[in-house]
Coordinates of C-alpha atoms in Angstrom, one line a residue:
Chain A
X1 CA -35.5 -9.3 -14.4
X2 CA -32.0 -8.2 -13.3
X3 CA -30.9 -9.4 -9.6
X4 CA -31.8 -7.6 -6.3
X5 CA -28.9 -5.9 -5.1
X6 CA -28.7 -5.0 -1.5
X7 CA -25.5 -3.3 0.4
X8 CA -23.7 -6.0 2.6
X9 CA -23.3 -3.9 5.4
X10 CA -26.4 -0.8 5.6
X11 CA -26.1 2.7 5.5
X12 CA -22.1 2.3 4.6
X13 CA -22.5 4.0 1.3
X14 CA -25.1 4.8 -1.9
X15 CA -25.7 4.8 -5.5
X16 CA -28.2 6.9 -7.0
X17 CA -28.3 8.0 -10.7
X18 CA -25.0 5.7 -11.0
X19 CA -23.1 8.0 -9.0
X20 CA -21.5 5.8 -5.9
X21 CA -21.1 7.5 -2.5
X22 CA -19.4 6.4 0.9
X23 CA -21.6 8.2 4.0
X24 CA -18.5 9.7 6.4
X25 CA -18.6 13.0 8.2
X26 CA -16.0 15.9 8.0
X27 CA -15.0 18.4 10.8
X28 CA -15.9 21.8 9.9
X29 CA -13.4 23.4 12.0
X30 CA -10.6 21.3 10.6
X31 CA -11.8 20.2 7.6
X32 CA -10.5 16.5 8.3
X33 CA -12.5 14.5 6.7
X34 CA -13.8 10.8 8.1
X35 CA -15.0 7.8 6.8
X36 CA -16.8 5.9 7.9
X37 CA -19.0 8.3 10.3
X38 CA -17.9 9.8 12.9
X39 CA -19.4 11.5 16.1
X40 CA -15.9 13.5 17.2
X41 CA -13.4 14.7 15.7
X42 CA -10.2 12.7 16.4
X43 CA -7.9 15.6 15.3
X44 CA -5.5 16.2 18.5
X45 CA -4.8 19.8 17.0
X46 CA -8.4 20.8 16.9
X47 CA -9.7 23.5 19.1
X48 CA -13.4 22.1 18.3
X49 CA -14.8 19.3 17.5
X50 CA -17.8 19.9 14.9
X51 CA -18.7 17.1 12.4
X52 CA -21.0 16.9 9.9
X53 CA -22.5 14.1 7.6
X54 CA -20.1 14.3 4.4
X55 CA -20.5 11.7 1.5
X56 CA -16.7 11.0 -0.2
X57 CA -17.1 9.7 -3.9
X58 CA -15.7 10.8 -7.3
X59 CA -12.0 10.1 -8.1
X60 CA -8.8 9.3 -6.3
X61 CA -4.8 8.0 -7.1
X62 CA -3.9 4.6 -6.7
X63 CA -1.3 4.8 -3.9
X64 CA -0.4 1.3 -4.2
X65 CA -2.2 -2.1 -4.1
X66 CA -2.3 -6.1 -2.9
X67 CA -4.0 -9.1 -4.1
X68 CA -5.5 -11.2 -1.6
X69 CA -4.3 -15.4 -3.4
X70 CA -6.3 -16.8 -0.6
X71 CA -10.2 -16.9 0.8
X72 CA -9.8 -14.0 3.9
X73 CA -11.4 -15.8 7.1
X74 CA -14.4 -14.8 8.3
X75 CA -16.3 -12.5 8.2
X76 CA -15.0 -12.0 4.8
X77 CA -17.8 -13.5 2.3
X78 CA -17.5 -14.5 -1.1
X79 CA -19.1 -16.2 -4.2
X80 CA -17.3 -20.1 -4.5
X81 CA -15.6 -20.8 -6.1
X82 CA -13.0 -18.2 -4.4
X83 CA -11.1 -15.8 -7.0
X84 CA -7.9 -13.7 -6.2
X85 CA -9.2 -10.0 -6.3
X86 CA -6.7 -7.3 -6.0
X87 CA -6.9 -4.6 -3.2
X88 CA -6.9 -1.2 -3.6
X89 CA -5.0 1.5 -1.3
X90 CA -6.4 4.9 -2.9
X91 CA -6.1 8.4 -1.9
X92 CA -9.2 9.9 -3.0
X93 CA -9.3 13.9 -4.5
X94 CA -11.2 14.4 -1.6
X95 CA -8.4 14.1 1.0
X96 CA -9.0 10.2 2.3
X97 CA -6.8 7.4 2.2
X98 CA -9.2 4.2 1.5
X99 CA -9.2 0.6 1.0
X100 CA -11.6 -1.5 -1.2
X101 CA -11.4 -4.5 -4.0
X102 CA -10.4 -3.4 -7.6
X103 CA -12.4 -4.2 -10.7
X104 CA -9.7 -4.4 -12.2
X105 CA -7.2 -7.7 -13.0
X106 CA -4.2 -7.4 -11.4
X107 CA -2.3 -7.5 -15.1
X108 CA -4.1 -4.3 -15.0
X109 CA -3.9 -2.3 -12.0
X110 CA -0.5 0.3 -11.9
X111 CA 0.4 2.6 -8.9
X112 CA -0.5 6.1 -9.7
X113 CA -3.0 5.6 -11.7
X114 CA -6.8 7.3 -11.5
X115 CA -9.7 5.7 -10.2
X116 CA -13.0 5.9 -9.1
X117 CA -15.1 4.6 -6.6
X118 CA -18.3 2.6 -8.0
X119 CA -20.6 0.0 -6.3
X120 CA -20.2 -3.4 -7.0
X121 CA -21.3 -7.3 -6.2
X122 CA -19.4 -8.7 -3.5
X123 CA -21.3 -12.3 -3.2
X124 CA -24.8 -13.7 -3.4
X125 CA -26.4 -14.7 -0.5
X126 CA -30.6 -15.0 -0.6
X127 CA -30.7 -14.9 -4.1
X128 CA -29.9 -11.6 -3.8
X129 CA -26.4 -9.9 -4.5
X130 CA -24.7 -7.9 -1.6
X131 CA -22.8 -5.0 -2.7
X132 CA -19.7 -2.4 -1.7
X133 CA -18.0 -0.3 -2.7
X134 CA -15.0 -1.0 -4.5
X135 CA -12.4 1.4 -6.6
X136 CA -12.3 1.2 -10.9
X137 CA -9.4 2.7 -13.1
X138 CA -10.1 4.8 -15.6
X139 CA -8.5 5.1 -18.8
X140 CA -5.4 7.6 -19.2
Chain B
X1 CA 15.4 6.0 38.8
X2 CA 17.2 3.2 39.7
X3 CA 19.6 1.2 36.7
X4 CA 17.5 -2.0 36.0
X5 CA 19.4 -5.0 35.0
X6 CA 18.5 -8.2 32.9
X7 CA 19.4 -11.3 35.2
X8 CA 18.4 -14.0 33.4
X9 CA 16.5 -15.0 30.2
X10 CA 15.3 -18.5 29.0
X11 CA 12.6 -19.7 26.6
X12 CA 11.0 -22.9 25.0
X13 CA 11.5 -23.2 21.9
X14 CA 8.8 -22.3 19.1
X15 CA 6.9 -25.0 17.4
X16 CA 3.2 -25.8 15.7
X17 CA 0.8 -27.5 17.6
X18 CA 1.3 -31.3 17.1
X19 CA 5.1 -31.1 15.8
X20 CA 7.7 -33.0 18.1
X21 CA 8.9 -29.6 19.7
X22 CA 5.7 -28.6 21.5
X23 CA 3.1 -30.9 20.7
X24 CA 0.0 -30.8 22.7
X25 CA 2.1 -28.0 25.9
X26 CA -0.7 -26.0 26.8
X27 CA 0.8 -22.1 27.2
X28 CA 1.3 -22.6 30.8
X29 CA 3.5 -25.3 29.9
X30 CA 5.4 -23.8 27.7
X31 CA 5.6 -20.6 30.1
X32 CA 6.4 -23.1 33.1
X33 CA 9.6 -24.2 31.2
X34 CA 10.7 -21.0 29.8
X35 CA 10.4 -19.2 33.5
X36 CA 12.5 -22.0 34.8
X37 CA 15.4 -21.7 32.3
X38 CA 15.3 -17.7 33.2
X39 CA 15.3 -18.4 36.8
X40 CA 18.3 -21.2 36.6
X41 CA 19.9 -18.7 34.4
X42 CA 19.7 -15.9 37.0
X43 CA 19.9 -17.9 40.2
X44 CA 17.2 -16.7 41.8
X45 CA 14.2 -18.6 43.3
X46 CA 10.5 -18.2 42.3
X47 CA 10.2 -17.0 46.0
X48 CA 12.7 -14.2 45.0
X49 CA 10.0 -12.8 42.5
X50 CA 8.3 -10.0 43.9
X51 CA 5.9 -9.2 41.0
X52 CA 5.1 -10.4 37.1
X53 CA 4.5 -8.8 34.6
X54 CA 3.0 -10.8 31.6
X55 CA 1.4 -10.6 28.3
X56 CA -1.9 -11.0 27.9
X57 CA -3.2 -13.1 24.9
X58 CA -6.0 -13.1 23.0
X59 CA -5.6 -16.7 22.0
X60 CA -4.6 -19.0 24.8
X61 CA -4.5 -19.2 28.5
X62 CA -5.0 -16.5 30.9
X63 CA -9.3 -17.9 31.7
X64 CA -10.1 -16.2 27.9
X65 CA -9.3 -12.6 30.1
X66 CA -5.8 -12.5 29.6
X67 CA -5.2 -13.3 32.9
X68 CA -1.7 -14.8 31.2
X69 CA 0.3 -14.0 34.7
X70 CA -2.7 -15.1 36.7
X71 CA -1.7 -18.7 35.6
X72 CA 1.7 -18.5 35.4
X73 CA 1.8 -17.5 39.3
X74 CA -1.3 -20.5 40.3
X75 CA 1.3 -22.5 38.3
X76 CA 4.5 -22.0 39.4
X77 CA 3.0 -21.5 43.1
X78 CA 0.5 -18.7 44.7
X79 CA 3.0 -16.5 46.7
X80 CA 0.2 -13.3 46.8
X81 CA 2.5 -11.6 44.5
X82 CA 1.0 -8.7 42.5
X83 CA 0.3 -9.4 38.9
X84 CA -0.1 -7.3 35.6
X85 CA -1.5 -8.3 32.9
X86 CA -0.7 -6.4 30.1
X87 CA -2.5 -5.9 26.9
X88 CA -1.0 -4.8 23.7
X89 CA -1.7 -7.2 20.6
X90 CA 1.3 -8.1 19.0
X91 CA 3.2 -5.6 21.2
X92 CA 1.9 -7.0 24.8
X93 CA 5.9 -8.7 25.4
X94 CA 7.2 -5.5 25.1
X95 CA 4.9 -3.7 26.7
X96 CA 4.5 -6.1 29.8
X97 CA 8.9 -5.8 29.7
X98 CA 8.2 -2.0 29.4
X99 CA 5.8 -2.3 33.0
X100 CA 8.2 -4.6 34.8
X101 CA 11.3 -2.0 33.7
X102 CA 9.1 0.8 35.4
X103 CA 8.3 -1.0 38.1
X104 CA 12.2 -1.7 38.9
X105 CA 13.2 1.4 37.7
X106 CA 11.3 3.5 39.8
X107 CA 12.1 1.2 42.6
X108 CA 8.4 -0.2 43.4
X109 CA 10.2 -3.8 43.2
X110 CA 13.3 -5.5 43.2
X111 CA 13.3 -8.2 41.2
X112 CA 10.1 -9.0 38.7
X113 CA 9.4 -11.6 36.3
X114 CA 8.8 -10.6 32.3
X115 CA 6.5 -13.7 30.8
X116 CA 4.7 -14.1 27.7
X117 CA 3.7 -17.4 26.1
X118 CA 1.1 -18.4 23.4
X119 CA -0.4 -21.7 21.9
X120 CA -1.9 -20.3 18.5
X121 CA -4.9 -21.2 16.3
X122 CA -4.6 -22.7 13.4
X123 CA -4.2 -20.1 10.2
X124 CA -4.4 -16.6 9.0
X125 CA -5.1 -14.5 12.3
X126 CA -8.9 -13.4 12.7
X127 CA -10.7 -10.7 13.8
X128 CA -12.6 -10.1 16.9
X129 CA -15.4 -12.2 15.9
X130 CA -17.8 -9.1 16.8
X131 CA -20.3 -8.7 13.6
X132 CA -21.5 -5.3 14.6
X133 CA -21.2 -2.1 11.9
X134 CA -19.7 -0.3 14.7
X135 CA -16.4 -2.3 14.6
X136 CA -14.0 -1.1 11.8
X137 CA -12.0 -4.0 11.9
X138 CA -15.4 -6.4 10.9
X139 CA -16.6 -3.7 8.2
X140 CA -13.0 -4.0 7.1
X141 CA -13.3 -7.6 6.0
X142 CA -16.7 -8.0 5.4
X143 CA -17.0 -4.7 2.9
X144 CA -13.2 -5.3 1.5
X145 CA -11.9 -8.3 2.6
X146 CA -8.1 -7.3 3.4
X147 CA -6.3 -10.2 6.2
X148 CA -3.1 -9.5 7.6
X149 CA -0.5 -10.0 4.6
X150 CA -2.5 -8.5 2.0
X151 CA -1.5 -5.2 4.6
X152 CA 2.0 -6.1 4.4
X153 CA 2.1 -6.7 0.7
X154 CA 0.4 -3.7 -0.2
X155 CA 3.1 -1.7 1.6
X156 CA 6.1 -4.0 -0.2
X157 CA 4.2 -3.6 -3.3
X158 CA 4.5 0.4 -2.6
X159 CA 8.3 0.3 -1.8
X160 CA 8.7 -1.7 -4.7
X161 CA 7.3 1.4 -6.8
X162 CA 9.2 4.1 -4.6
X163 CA 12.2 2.3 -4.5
X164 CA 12.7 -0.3 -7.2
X165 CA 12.7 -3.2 -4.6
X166 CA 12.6 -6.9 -6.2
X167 CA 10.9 -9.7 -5.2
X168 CA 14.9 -11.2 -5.2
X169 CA 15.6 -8.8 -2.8
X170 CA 12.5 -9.8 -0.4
X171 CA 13.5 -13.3 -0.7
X172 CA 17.1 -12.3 -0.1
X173 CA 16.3 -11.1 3.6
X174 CA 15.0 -14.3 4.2
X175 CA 17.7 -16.5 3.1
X176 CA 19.9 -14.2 5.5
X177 CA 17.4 -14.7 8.4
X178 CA 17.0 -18.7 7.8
X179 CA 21.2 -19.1 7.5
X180 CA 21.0 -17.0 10.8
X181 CA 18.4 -19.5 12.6
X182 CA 20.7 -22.7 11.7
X183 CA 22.6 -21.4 15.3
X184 CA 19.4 -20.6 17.2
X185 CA 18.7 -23.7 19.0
X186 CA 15.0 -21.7 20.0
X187 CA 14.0 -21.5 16.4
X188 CA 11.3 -22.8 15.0
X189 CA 13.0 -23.7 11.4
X190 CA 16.7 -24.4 11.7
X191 CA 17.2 -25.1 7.8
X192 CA 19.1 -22.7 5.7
X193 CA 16.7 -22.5 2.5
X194 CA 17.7 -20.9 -1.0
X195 CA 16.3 -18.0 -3.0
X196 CA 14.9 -20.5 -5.5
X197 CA 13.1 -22.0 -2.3
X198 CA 12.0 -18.8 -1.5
X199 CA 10.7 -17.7 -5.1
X200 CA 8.8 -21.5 -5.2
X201 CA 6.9 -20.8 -2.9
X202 CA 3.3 -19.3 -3.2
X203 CA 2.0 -16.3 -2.9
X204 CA 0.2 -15.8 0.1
X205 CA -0.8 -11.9 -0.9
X206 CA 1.2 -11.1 -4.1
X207 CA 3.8 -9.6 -3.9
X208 CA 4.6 -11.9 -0.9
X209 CA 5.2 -15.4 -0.6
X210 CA 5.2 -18.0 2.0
X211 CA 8.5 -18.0 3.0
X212 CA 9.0 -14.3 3.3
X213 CA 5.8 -14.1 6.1
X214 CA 6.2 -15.5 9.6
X215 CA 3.7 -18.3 10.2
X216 CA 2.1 -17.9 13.7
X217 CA 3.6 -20.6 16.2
X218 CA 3.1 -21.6 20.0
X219 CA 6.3 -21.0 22.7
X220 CA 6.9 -18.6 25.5
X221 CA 9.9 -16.4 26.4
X222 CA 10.4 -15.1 29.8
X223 CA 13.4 -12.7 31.6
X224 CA 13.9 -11.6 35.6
X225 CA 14.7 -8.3 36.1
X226 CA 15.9 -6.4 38.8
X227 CA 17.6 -3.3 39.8
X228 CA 21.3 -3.3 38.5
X229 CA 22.4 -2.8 42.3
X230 CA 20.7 -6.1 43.2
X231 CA 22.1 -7.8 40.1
X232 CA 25.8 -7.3 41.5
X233 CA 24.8 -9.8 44.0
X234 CA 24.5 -12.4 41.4
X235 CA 26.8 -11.3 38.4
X236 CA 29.7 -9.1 38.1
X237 CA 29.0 -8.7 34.5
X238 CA 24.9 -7.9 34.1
X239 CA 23.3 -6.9 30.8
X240 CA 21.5 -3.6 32.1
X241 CA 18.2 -1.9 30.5
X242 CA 19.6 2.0 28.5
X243 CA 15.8 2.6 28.4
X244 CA 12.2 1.2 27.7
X245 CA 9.3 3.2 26.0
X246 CA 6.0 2.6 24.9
X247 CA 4.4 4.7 22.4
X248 CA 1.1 4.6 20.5
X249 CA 0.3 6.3 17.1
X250 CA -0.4 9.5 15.7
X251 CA -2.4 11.9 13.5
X252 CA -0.3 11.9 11.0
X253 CA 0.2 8.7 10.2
X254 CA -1.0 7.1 6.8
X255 CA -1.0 3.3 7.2
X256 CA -4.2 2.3 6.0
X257 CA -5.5 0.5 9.0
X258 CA -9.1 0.5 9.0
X259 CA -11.3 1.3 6.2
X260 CA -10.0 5.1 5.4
X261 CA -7.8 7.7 7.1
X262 CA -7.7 11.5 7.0
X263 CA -4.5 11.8 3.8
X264 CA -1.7 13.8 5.6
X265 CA 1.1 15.9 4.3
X266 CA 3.8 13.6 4.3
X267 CA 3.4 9.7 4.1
X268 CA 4.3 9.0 8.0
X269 CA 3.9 5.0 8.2
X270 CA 4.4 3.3 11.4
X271 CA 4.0 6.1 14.0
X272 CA 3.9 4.1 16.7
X273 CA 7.1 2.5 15.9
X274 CA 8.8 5.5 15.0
X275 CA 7.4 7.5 17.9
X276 CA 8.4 4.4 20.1
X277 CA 12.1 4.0 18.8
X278 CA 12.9 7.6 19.0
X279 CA 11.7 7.9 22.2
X280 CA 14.1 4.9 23.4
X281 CA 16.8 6.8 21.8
X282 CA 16.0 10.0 23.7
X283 CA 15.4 8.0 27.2
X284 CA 19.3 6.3 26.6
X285 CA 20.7 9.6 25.1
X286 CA 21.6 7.2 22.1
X287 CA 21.2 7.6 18.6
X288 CA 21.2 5.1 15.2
X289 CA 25.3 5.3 16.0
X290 CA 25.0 3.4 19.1
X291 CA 23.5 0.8 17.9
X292 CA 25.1 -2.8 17.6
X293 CA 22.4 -4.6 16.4
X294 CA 18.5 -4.2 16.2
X295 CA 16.1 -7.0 16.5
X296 CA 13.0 -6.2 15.2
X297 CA 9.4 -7.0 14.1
X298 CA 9.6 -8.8 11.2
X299 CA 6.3 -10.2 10.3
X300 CA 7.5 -10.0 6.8
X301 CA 10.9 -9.2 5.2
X302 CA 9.8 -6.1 4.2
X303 CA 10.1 -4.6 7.5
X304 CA 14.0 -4.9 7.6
X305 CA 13.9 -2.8 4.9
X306 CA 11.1 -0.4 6.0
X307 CA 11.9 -0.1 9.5
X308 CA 15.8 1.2 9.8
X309 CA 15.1 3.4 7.2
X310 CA 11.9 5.1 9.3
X311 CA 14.3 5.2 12.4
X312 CA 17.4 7.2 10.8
X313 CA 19.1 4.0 10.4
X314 CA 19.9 5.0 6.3
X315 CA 18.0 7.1 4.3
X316 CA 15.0 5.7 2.3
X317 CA 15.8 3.7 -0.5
X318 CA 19.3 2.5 1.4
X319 CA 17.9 -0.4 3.6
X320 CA 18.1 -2.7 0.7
X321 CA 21.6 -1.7 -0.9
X322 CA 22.8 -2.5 3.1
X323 CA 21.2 -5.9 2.5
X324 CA 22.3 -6.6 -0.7
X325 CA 26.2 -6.2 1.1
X326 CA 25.9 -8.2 3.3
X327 CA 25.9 -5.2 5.8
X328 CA 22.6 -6.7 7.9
X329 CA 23.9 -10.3 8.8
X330 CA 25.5 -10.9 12.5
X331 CA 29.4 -9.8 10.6
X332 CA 27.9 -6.9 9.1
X333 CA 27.8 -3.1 10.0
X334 CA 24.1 -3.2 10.8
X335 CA 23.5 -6.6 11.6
X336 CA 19.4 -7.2 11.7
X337 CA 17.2 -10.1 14.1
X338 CA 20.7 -12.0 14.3
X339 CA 18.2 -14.5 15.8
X340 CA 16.4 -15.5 12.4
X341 CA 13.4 -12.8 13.5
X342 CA 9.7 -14.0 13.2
X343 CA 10.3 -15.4 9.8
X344 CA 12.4 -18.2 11.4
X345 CA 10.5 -18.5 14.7
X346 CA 7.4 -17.8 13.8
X347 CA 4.9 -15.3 15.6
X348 CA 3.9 -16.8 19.2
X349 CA 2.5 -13.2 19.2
X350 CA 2.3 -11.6 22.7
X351 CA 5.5 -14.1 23.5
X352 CA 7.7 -12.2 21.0
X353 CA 8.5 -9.0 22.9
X354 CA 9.9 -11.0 25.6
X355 CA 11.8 -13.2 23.1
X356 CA 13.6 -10.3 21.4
X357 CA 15.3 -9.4 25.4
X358 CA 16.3 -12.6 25.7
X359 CA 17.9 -12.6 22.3
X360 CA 19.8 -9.3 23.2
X361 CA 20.4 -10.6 26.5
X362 CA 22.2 -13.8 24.8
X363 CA 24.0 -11.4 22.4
X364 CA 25.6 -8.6 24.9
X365 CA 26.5 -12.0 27.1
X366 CA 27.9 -13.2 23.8
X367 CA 26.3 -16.4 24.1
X368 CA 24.8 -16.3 20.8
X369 CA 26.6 -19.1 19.7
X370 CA 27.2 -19.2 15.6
X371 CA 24.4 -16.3 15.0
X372 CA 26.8 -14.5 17.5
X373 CA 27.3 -10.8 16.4
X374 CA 31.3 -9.9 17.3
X375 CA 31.7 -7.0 19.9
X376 CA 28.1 -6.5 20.7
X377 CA 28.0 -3.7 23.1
X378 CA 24.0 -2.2 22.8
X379 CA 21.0 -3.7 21.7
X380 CA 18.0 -2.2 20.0
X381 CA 14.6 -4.4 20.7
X382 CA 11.0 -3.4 19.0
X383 CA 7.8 -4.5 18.5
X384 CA 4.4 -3.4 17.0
X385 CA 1.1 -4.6 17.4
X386 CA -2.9 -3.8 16.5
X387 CA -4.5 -0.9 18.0
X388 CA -1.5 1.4 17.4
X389 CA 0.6 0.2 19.7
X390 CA 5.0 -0.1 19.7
X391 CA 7.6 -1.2 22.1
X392 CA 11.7 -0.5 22.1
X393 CA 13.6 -1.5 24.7
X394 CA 17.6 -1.0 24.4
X395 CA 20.2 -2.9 26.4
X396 CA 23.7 -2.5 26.8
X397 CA 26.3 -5.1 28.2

């Protein structure tokens, strides 16, 4: 029987028929997009403010990237024993610039290359394992 | 407007709890001492103070409400005088100098007192503590897991792409800074270290190590200032304030703070800062060419790279070839944190806008000693800190 998996923070983002999603909003007068939700639009140089529920998902650019050598304090959580995961800064096709852990190694991982968002185990907590979202680079 | 003057400056000198420089000092010890060097320094009284102006910090003192200048004045003695406390994160110094200017300037006081001082925890800087799906900055670690120099390295990891910047190069900046710090009697290290020392050490968030990210580190900083009129009384010679801004950031900018942002046209980073710096320049009717010497926020080395090239210091790319010259040291034509900067002091956080006028202060005086850069005639002073927030304060002997 595989493992439960369970989001580690609710209603942050989805997968359904393997296709992840983050749940943001995006102004329909501006077309700025948000994630995550948003009740206003923060845009100074919009007349009105009208927001909508918007799910961001599909592929991006790495626009560069970190690796985080040491445990992050709380309320970071991970599986022990810690491993270095690299950090991803991508701007997604669908016009946001987002963080979130790489699959990848960081032998790997190049600036300017394509990726896409998935869900993925973060740690195990409960017996069950608690997920996000977290960026995956596809092959040129 | 009145002209505002910088009478006097003094500071205790940054440590880690425990060491032999600041042991067990609580921050109003460490505040007491540096507001009694500033005062001997200016010749004034505490009783001359009219109002302070202090940082409030998130970590120590102030009855956990930042109510920083609340015990600096129960301290030093309640006179009744007026006290703000100002909040900023890492920017508060500058922004409390920023209040005390404006309230001189615009000729509310005479003479205030500029105060920030900090004991810091232990470690990597937390969050709020607030577990609550609302708060970006908790979904930001809990979902991703991304602490302070895993921010910085992913922006020198970027400029290492854009710009072909080496690790050598990042250790080179602080090789400069430690030689620089041998002279600062304030500094937390006083050792000049090598670029093999610098390269030994471990990655903290690769592509940065150690030695190229300010630890934090407890000490205070404080300056009296007062209108340039009043300051005749006491000096011939005073060290007066071109101009003091605040700024916050804007919509376009592109630093990936939280967990996404709305992907602009151009790759604006730092808007505060730039916003903040230009608007200095415009206060002072002064541009880049004015400019003596900048001390600025260093939390890593990659800022003196990043920074004079966002403020029209060189064009991108250039920062690193002035480096490589020699160009940034106290001799050079740019000479950057002539004090050592956060990577030799370490960050005693809401203290470090404060330190950075007292540095200049030293400089235009020059009293800077063997970190002493020659002719220094203006001053360029900036910090940053969470929330959007950016300070630049120029002074001019």
């Amino acid at each position: 029987m595989s493992e439960q998996r369970v989001p580690c923070v609710a209603g942050l983002f989805s997968e359904t028929d393997g296709k992840a999603v983050v749940h943001g909003s995006r102004c329909t007068s501006c077309n700025t997009p948000y994630f995550p939700k948003t009740s206003h639009c923060h845009n100074p140089g919009c007349d009105e403010s009208n927001v909508e529920d918007y799910d961001f998902g599909g592929k991006g650019v790495l626009w560069s990237y970190s690796v985080a050598d040491f445990p992050p304090p709380p309320p970071h959580k991970y599986d022990e024993p810690f491993k270095p995961y690299v950090i991803g800064v991508v701007d997604l096709d669908a016009g946001l610039r987002m963080v979130g852990q790489m699959i990848d190694p960081l032998e790997a991982v190049q600036i300017g290359a394509q990726v896409e968002l998935v869900i993925d185990t973060l740690y195990h907590e409960d017996g069950k394992a608690h997920t996000s979202w977290k960026f995956k680079q596809l092959q040129n | 407007m009145q002209e505002v003057a910088v009478l006097g400056v003094g500071m205790h000198r940054f440590g880690k709890t425990g060491d032999a420089v600041v042991g067990t000092k609580s921050v109003t010890e460490l505040c007491r001492h540096a507001i009694n060097e500033a005062l001997r320094d200016a010749g004034a009284n505490w009783r001359d103070i009219q109002a302070v102006a202090a940082a409030s910090s998130r970590f120590s003192g102030g009855k956990g409400w930042g109510l920083n200048g609340n015990d600096v004045v129960e301290d030093l003695g309640s006179t009744g005088i007026p006290v703000y406390n100002m909040s900023a994160g890492c920017a508060a110094g500058g922004n409390a100098f920023n209040v005390g200017y404006s309230l001189v300037a615009g000729g509310v006081y005479d003479m205030v007192l500029v105060v920030g001082g900090e004991v810091m925890p232990k470690g990597m800087i937390q969050t709020s503590g607030v577990e609550e799906a609302t708060d970006p900055e908790f979904l930001r670690q809990r979902c991703v897991g991304m602490p302070g120099p895993s921010f910085w390295s992913t922006l020198a990891r970027r400029r290492m792409h854009d710009f072909g910047t080496t690790e050598e190069q990042f250790s080179r900046i602080t090789v400069k800074a430690r030689a620089c710090s041998v002279h600062n009697p304030n500094s937390r290290f006083q050792k000049a270290i090598t670029i093999e020392d610098v390269l030994g050490s471990p990655y903290v968030s690769n592509p940065l190590r150690l030695f190229q990210i300010c630890p934090v580190s407890n000490g205070a900083a404080a300056a009296i200032i007062c209108s340039a009129e009043k300051a005749r009384q006491f000096t011939t010679h005073p060290v007066t304030v071109a101009s003091s801004a605040v700024a916050t950031m804007t919509f376009d900018d592109m630093l990936p703070r939280g967990l996404a942002d709305p992907v602009t046209r151009e790759d604006n980073l730092h808007t505060e800062v730039r916003n903040a710096v230009r608007s200095a320049f415009d206060k002072a009717s002064m541009g880049p060419q004015d400019v003596s010497f900048i001390e600025l926020q260093d939390n890593t080395c990659y800022y003196e790279l990043a920074f004079p090239e966002e403020w029209g210091f060189c064009e991108p790319g250039e920062a690193q070839r002035l480096m490589d010259d020699g160009e940034t040291t106290p001799d050079g034509r740019l000479p950057i944190n002539p004090s050592g900067g956060f990577v030799s002091f370490g960050e005693a956080t809401t203290a470090m806008g404060v330190f950075q006028i007292a540095e200049l202060t030293w400089q235009l005086r020059g009293q800077a000693g063997g970190r002493q850069v020659p002719n220094a005639k203006v001053g360029l002073a900036q910090t940053n800190g969470l929330g959007g927030n950016a300070t630049a304060a120029i002074l001019k002997k």
